[in-house]
Structure formats: structure tokens, C-alpha cells
Amino acid sequence: MQKINPIILLVLSTILLFCERNRIEKKEKIKIGFEKKITKKKSKKLLSEKPKIILTEKNVIDFFYNFNRQNIYNKVKISTSFGEIIISLFDETPYHKSNFVYLSELGYFDNTYFHRVVPNFIIQGGNSDNIETSKKRKLIGKYLLPVDAKNNIRHNRGIVSMPSSEINNPYKLASPYEFFIVQKKSGAYHLDGNYTPFGKVIDGMDVVDLINSQAIDKREAPINNIKMKIEVLK
């Protein structure tokens, strides 16, 4: 019988030992959890706080009635790349005020845009073309708010008001996820009675003017996105 060369035998033994060691180490890594890369990542939170209830046409008035009784806050701060806008909210429009505070506390407005700018008239915000915004709306609920025209608050410069929904809405019910600020120096009194003013800019009208001066396309959408973040001042 032919003898195996000692050098070849040593090489083969080394290779077998190396392979076995790799097999053991790989098994041990899986056992102690080193292979976490294969696990699915947790999805990002869409809202800073999960809604306790999904709002509908049937429960929204009762919900905001109770929310208003428990809520004592009446100021919010809108932060943009152009500066900050401070808004004082009216007690005379409790449902619309509560809606705005509630959505702000949930974080709905964060990363939405001032998506519509009408020169020398208004700036409108609360929407975006991001899928995140539609997902937030789905989590919060589908509802409209009635127009409150009995408070006799007029659409002066700096007034914050709620636009009406354009879908199947003969009574001009308010779209709760959006708002507009009157920028026109002489006011926009032709809007009185059809829309609900629920707040007023008390600081930052220079920022409103600056946003209103931005370049827009044919749809009245700013050429460059104007993102916002809204914080309830407590």
C-alpha cells in the first residue's frame, strides 16, 4: 500500500478542520442571534399618537364636543422654512378649533404642504402628494364639519378658515384636514357665510406674505414644496 505524503496529509487535515470550524461558528451565530438582518423592519409611526377612535360623520360632533370641554389650548405654531406663524384659535367656533388642535396634536400636519397659493388672496395648507398623508387620513377617519356662519367673524386679513370639500358637497361642508389663511390686505369678505373662520394669525404675517409670493404653476401649486410642522402651544 502506497504511503500518503505527510505534507499532503497535513494540508487535508487543516482544510477539514477549517471547514468544520466554520460550520460550528455559523450555527452558533444563528443560535445567538447574529443573523438579525433577515428579520423584517418595524414600520415607521405615521402619527405621533395613535388615534383612540376612528372619526365618522356619526360620531365626529360628539367627539369634538367632549374634546373641546377637556381642551384648554388655543394657540398653535406653524413652522416652515420661511419662518414661523403663530395662530390664536377662536372659542366661538369650538368644533373647528378642536378639530385643528386634535389633528395638530396627532401630528397630522407634519410634513404636509402649503399646497395652494393664490397671489394676493390666500395660502392653503394641510395636504400633500405623499402617500403618508393619505395613510394618516385613513387612520384618523373620514368626516366633514358643518359650516358655522352664525359667529359673524369676517374674513379679514390674517384670518384662518376651513375650505369646503369639493366632493359631493352641495352644503359646502368643511374639509377638516385643510385650512387657508387670508393674505389679501383688504380682506376676503365674499367668503363670509360659506366658510368658517376659526383662528387668526397674531404673529408671522410677514411669513404668510413671503409664502404667498412664491412661484406657482397653473394649478396654483408652489413650484417648490413648502413643508410645515404644527405644534400646539401649551
C-alpha positions as a LaTeX table, in Angstrom:
\begin{tabular}{lrrr}
\hline
Residue & $x$ (\AA) & $y$ (\AA) & $z$ (\AA) \\
\hline
Met1 & 0.00 & 0.00 & 0.00 \\
Gln2 & 1.33 & 3.39 & $-1.03$ \\
Lys3 & 2.01 & 5.78 & 1.81 \\
Ile4 & 0.43 & 9.27 & 1.74 \\
Asn5 & 2.86 & 12.14 & 1.77 \\
Pro6 & 2.91 & 13.69 & 5.30 \\
Ile7 & 2.71 & 17.21 & 3.87 \\
Ile8 & $-0.42$ & 16.39 & 1.82 \\
Leu9 & $-1.97$ & 14.73 & 4.85 \\
Leu10 & $-1.29$ & 17.84 & 6.95 \\
Val11 & $-2.89$ & 20.10 & 4.31 \\
Leu12 & $-6.00$ & 17.90 & 4.06 \\
Ser13 & $-6.37$ & 17.80 & 7.82 \\
Thr14 & $-6.09$ & 21.59 & 8.03 \\
Ile15 & $-8.76$ & 22.07 & 5.36 \\
Leu16 & $-11.18$ & 19.65 & 7.07 \\
Leu17 & $-10.60$ & 21.34 & 10.43 \\
Phe18 & $-11.22$ & 24.79 & 8.91 \\
Cys19 & $-14.48$ & 23.67 & 7.30 \\
Glu20 & $-15.75$ & 22.10 & 10.48 \\
Arg21 & $-14.90$ & 25.22 & 12.49 \\
Asn22 & $-16.80$ & 27.44 & 10.02 \\
Arg23 & $-19.82$ & 25.13 & 10.24 \\
Ile24 & $-19.83$ & 25.31 & 14.04 \\
Glu25 & $-19.35$ & 29.12 & 14.09 \\
Lys26 & $-22.13$ & 29.70 & 11.59 \\
Lys27 & $-24.51$ & 27.52 & 13.60 \\
Glu28 & $-23.57$ & 29.37 & 16.78 \\
Lys29 & $-24.12$ & 32.79 & 15.17 \\
Ile30 & $-27.63$ & 31.82 & 14.14 \\
Lys31 & $-28.27$ & 30.44 & 17.60 \\
Ile32 & $-27.24$ & 33.59 & 19.48 \\
Gly33 & $-28.98$ & 35.95 & 17.05 \\
Phe34 & $-26.28$ & 37.48 & 14.89 \\
Glu35 & $-28.39$ & 36.93 & 11.77 \\
Lys36 & $-30.97$ & 39.65 & 12.63 \\
Lys37 & $-30.72$ & 41.18 & 9.17 \\
Ile38 & $-33.25$ & 38.67 & 7.87 \\
Thr39 & $-35.96$ & 39.94 & 10.24 \\
Lys40 & $-38.49$ & 42.49 & 8.95 \\
Lys41 & $-38.04$ & 46.11 & 10.00 \\
Lys42 & $-40.75$ & 47.71 & 12.06 \\
Ser43 & $-42.86$ & 50.23 & 10.13 \\
Lys44 & $-42.49$ & 53.92 & 10.97 \\
Lys45 & $-45.15$ & 55.58 & 13.08 \\
Leu46 & $-47.34$ & 57.70 & 10.83 \\
Leu47 & $-48.68$ & 59.76 & 13.71 \\
Ser48 & $-47.05$ & 60.95 & 16.91 \\
Glu49 & $-50.01$ & 59.46 & 18.79 \\
Lys50 & $-52.36$ & 56.69 & 17.72 \\
Pro51 & $-56.00$ & 57.85 & 17.45 \\
Lys52 & $-58.23$ & 56.34 & 20.11 \\
Ile53 & $-61.21$ & 56.40 & 17.78 \\
Ile54 & $-61.83$ & 56.47 & 14.02 \\
Leu55 & $-63.91$ & 59.56 & 13.29 \\
Thr56 & $-67.01$ & 59.32 & 11.10 \\
Glu57 & $-69.96$ & 61.54 & 10.18 \\
Lys58 & $-71.94$ & 59.89 & 13.00 \\
Asn59 & $-69.53$ & 60.39 & 15.91 \\
Val60 & $-67.47$ & 63.47 & 14.98 \\
Ile61 & $-69.70$ & 66.15 & 16.57 \\
Asp62 & $-69.97$ & 64.32 & 19.90 \\
Phe63 & $-66.26$ & 63.61 & 19.85 \\
Phe64 & $-65.23$ & 67.25 & 19.34 \\
Tyr65 & $-67.89$ & 68.46 & 21.79 \\
Asn66 & $-66.24$ & 66.40 & 24.53 \\
Phe67 & $-62.75$ & 67.19 & 23.27 \\
Asn68 & $-63.47$ & 70.93 & 23.49 \\
Arg69 & $-64.68$ & 70.60 & 27.08 \\
Gln70 & $-61.40$ & 68.97 & 28.08 \\
Asn71 & $-59.11$ & 71.09 & 25.91 \\
Ile72 & $-57.85$ & 74.46 & 27.18 \\
Tyr73 & $-55.34$ & 75.25 & 24.44 \\
Asn74 & $-55.99$ & 77.95 & 21.88 \\
Lys75 & $-52.67$ & 78.70 & 20.18 \\
Val76 & $-50.62$ & 76.81 & 17.60 \\
Lys77 & $-47.30$ & 77.44 & 15.88 \\
Ile78 & $-46.74$ & 76.62 & 12.22 \\
Ser79 & $-43.06$ & 76.12 & 11.38 \\
Thr80 & $-41.85$ & 76.43 & 7.80 \\
Ser81 & $-38.55$ & 77.04 & 6.04 \\
Phe82 & $-39.70$ & 80.67 & 5.62 \\
Gly83 & $-40.29$ & 81.21 & 9.34 \\
Glu84 & $-42.97$ & 80.68 & 11.97 \\
Ile85 & $-46.66$ & 81.62 & 12.06 \\
Ile86 & $-48.47$ & 81.88 & 15.41 \\
Ile87 & $-52.26$ & 81.41 & 15.33 \\
Ser88 & $-54.82$ & 82.14 & 18.02 \\
Leu89 & $-57.90$ & 79.89 & 17.76 \\
Phe90 & $-61.44$ & 81.17 & 18.39 \\
Asp91 & $-63.66$ & 79.86 & 21.19 \\
Glu92 & $-66.65$ & 80.94 & 19.08 \\
Thr93 & $-66.04$ & 78.00 & 16.71 \\
Pro94 & $-65.46$ & 75.11 & 19.14 \\
Tyr95 & $-65.75$ & 72.20 & 16.67 \\
His96 & $-63.39$ & 73.67 & 14.09 \\
Lys97 & $-60.98$ & 74.82 & 16.80 \\
Ser98 & $-61.00$ & 71.38 & 18.44 \\
Asn99 & $-60.51$ & 69.69 & 15.08 \\
Phe100 & $-57.41$ & 71.78 & 14.37 \\
Val101 & $-55.93$ & 71.20 & 17.83 \\
Tyr102 & $-56.68$ & 67.48 & 17.66 \\
Leu103 & $-55.05$ & 67.00 & 14.25 \\
Ser104 & $-52.06$ & 69.08 & 15.34 \\
Glu105 & $-51.57$ & 67.00 & 18.48 \\
Leu106 & $-51.74$ & 63.80 & 16.45 \\
Gly107 & $-49.02$ & 65.13 & 14.16 \\
Tyr108 & $-51.22$ & 65.00 & 11.07 \\
Phe109 & $-49.96$ & 68.30 & 9.60 \\
Asp110 & $-46.28$ & 67.44 & 9.96 \\
Asn111 & $-44.68$ & 67.11 & 6.51 \\
Thr112 & $-47.81$ & 68.31 & 4.72 \\
Tyr113 & $-47.52$ & 71.36 & 2.46 \\
Phe114 & $-48.90$ & 74.76 & 1.79 \\
His115 & $-50.08$ & 73.18 & $-1.42$ \\
Arg116 & $-52.11$ & 76.05 & $-2.88$ \\
Val117 & $-51.12$ & 79.68 & $-3.24$ \\
Val118 & $-53.36$ & 82.31 & $-4.83$ \\
Pro119 & $-51.36$ & 85.55 & $-5.22$ \\
Asn120 & $-52.73$ & 88.48 & $-3.21$ \\
Phe121 & $-55.52$ & 86.28 & $-1.84$ \\
Ile122 & $-54.80$ & 83.17 & 0.28 \\
Ile123 & $-52.35$ & 80.41 & 1.13 \\
Gln124 & $-53.85$ & 76.96 & 1.72 \\
Gly125 & $-52.25$ & 74.04 & 3.57 \\
Gly126 & $-52.79$ & 70.61 & 5.06 \\
Asn127 & $-52.34$ & 68.35 & 2.04 \\
Ser128 & $-49.53$ & 66.80 & 0.02 \\
Asp129 & $-48.90$ & 64.30 & $-2.74$ \\
Asn130 & $-47.16$ & 61.95 & $-0.30$ \\
Ile131 & $-48.83$ & 58.60 & 0.35 \\
Glu132 & $-48.08$ & 59.18 & 4.05 \\
Thr133 & $-50.72$ & 61.92 & 4.14 \\
Ser134 & $-53.47$ & 59.68 & 2.76 \\
Lys135 & $-52.48$ & 56.95 & 5.22 \\
Lys136 & $-52.78$ & 59.41 & 8.10 \\
Arg137 & $-56.26$ & 60.43 & 6.97 \\
Lys138 & $-57.31$ & 56.79 & 6.81 \\
Leu139 & $-56.12$ & 56.24 & 10.38 \\
Ile140 & $-57.94$ & 59.31 & 11.71 \\
Gly141 & $-61.21$ & 58.89 & 9.81 \\
Lys142 & $-63.42$ & 60.19 & 7.02 \\
Tyr143 & $-65.67$ & 63.07 & 8.06 \\
Leu144 & $-66.73$ & 66.66 & 7.29 \\
Leu145 & $-67.66$ & 69.55 & 9.56 \\
Pro146 & $-70.70$ & 71.84 & 9.18 \\
Val147 & $-70.14$ & 75.48 & 8.27 \\
Asp148 & $-70.53$ & 77.78 & 11.27 \\
Ala149 & $-71.61$ & 81.14 & 9.86 \\
Lys150 & $-73.51$ & 82.37 & 12.93 \\
Asn151 & $-70.44$ & 83.72 & 14.72 \\
Asn152 & $-70.23$ & 86.82 & 12.49 \\
Ile153 & $-66.44$ & 86.52 & 12.25 \\
Arg154 & $-65.39$ & 88.05 & 8.95 \\
His155 & $-62.59$ & 87.01 & 6.60 \\
Asn156 & $-60.18$ & 89.81 & 7.43 \\
Arg157 & $-56.50$ & 89.68 & 6.54 \\
Gly158 & $-54.81$ & 87.04 & 8.69 \\
Ile159 & $-57.97$ & 85.02 & 9.33 \\
Val160 & $-57.53$ & 81.23 & 9.33 \\
Ser161 & $-60.52$ & 79.46 & 7.80 \\
Met162 & $-61.56$ & 75.98 & 6.66 \\
Pro163 & $-62.23$ & 75.24 & 2.97 \\
Ser164 & $-65.15$ & 73.11 & 1.87 \\
Ser165 & $-64.79$ & 69.66 & 0.38 \\
Glu166 & $-65.21$ & 69.55 & $-3.40$ \\
Ile167 & $-66.64$ & 66.02 & $-3.50$ \\
Asn168 & $-70.45$ & 65.53 & $-3.33$ \\
Asn169 & $-70.83$ & 68.55 & $-1.11$ \\
Pro170 & $-73.76$ & 70.85 & $-2.01$ \\
Tyr171 & $-73.85$ & 72.31 & 1.52 \\
Lys172 & $-70.18$ & 73.32 & 1.47 \\
Leu173 & $-69.32$ & 71.14 & 4.48 \\
Ala174 & $-65.79$ & 71.87 & 5.67 \\
Ser175 & $-62.83$ & 69.69 & 4.75 \\
Pro176 & $-61.26$ & 69.11 & 8.20 \\
Tyr177 & $-57.75$ & 68.26 & 7.02 \\
Glu178 & $-57.06$ & 71.56 & 5.28 \\
Phe179 & $-57.08$ & 75.26 & 6.12 \\
Phe180 & $-56.36$ & 78.57 & 4.46 \\
Ile181 & $-55.03$ & 81.93 & 5.63 \\
Val182 & $-56.34$ & 85.15 & 4.12 \\
Gln183 & $-53.34$ & 87.11 & 2.81 \\
Lys184 & $-55.24$ & 89.81 & 0.92 \\
Lys185 & $-54.69$ & 93.17 & 2.62 \\
Ser186 & $-58.27$ & 94.32 & 2.09 \\
Gly187 & $-59.74$ & 91.02 & 3.33 \\
Ala188 & $-61.83$ & 88.40 & 1.51 \\
Tyr189 & $-65.37$ & 89.21 & 2.64 \\
His190 & $-67.03$ & 87.40 & $-0.26$ \\
Leu191 & $-66.12$ & 84.21 & 1.63 \\
Asp192 & $-68.24$ & 85.18 & 4.64 \\
Gly193 & $-71.10$ & 82.78 & 5.30 \\
Asn194 & $-69.71$ & 80.00 & 3.11 \\
Tyr195 & $-66.62$ & 79.11 & 5.13 \\
Thr196 & $-65.80$ & 79.01 & 8.84 \\
Pro197 & $-63.09$ & 81.29 & 10.28 \\
Phe198 & $-61.66$ & 79.53 & 13.33 \\
Gly199 & $-58.48$ & 81.45 & 14.08 \\
Lys200 & $-56.30$ & 84.44 & 13.36 \\
Val201 & $-52.58$ & 84.99 & 12.76 \\
Ile202 & $-51.21$ & 87.01 & 15.68 \\
Asp203 & $-47.57$ & 86.79 & 14.65 \\
Gly204 & $-45.89$ & 85.90 & 11.35 \\
Met205 & $-47.96$ & 87.64 & 8.67 \\
Asp206 & $-44.65$ & 88.51 & 7.03 \\
Val207 & $-44.12$ & 84.76 & 6.62 \\
Val208 & $-47.62$ & 84.43 & 5.12 \\
Asp209 & $-46.78$ & 87.22 & 2.66 \\
Leu210 & $-43.50$ & 85.54 & 1.75 \\
Ile211 & $-45.19$ & 82.20 & 1.08 \\
Asn212 & $-47.85$ & 83.97 & $-0.97$ \\
Ser213 & $-45.13$ & 85.47 & $-3.18$ \\
Gln214 & $-43.63$ & 82.11 & $-4.20$ \\
Ala215 & $-43.72$ & 80.93 & $-7.82$ \\
Ile216 & $-46.66$ & 78.67 & $-8.66$ \\
Asp217 & $-47.78$ & 76.51 & $-11.58$ \\
Lys218 & $-51.08$ & 76.56 & $-13.48$ \\
Arg219 & $-52.79$ & 74.60 & $-10.69$ \\
Glu220 & $-51.82$ & 77.28 & $-8.14$ \\
Ala221 & $-49.38$ & 74.81 & $-6.56$ \\
Pro222 & $-45.97$ & 76.18 & $-5.47$ \\
Ile223 & $-43.14$ & 75.14 & $-7.77$ \\
Asn224 & $-41.10$ & 74.18 & $-4.70$ \\
Asn225 & $-42.83$ & 72.27 & $-1.90$ \\
Ile226 & $-43.46$ & 74.34 & 1.23 \\
Lys227 & $-43.50$ & 71.87 & 4.10 \\
Met228 & $-44.92$ & 72.60 & 7.52 \\
Lys229 & $-45.00$ & 71.33 & 11.06 \\
Ile230 & $-47.67$ & 72.42 & 13.55 \\
Glu231 & $-47.24$ & 72.46 & 17.31 \\
Val232 & $-49.91$ & 73.18 & 19.93 \\
Leu233 & $-48.63$ & 75.84 & 22.33 \\
Lys234 & $-49.32$ & 74.76 & 25.91 \\
\hline
\end{tabular}
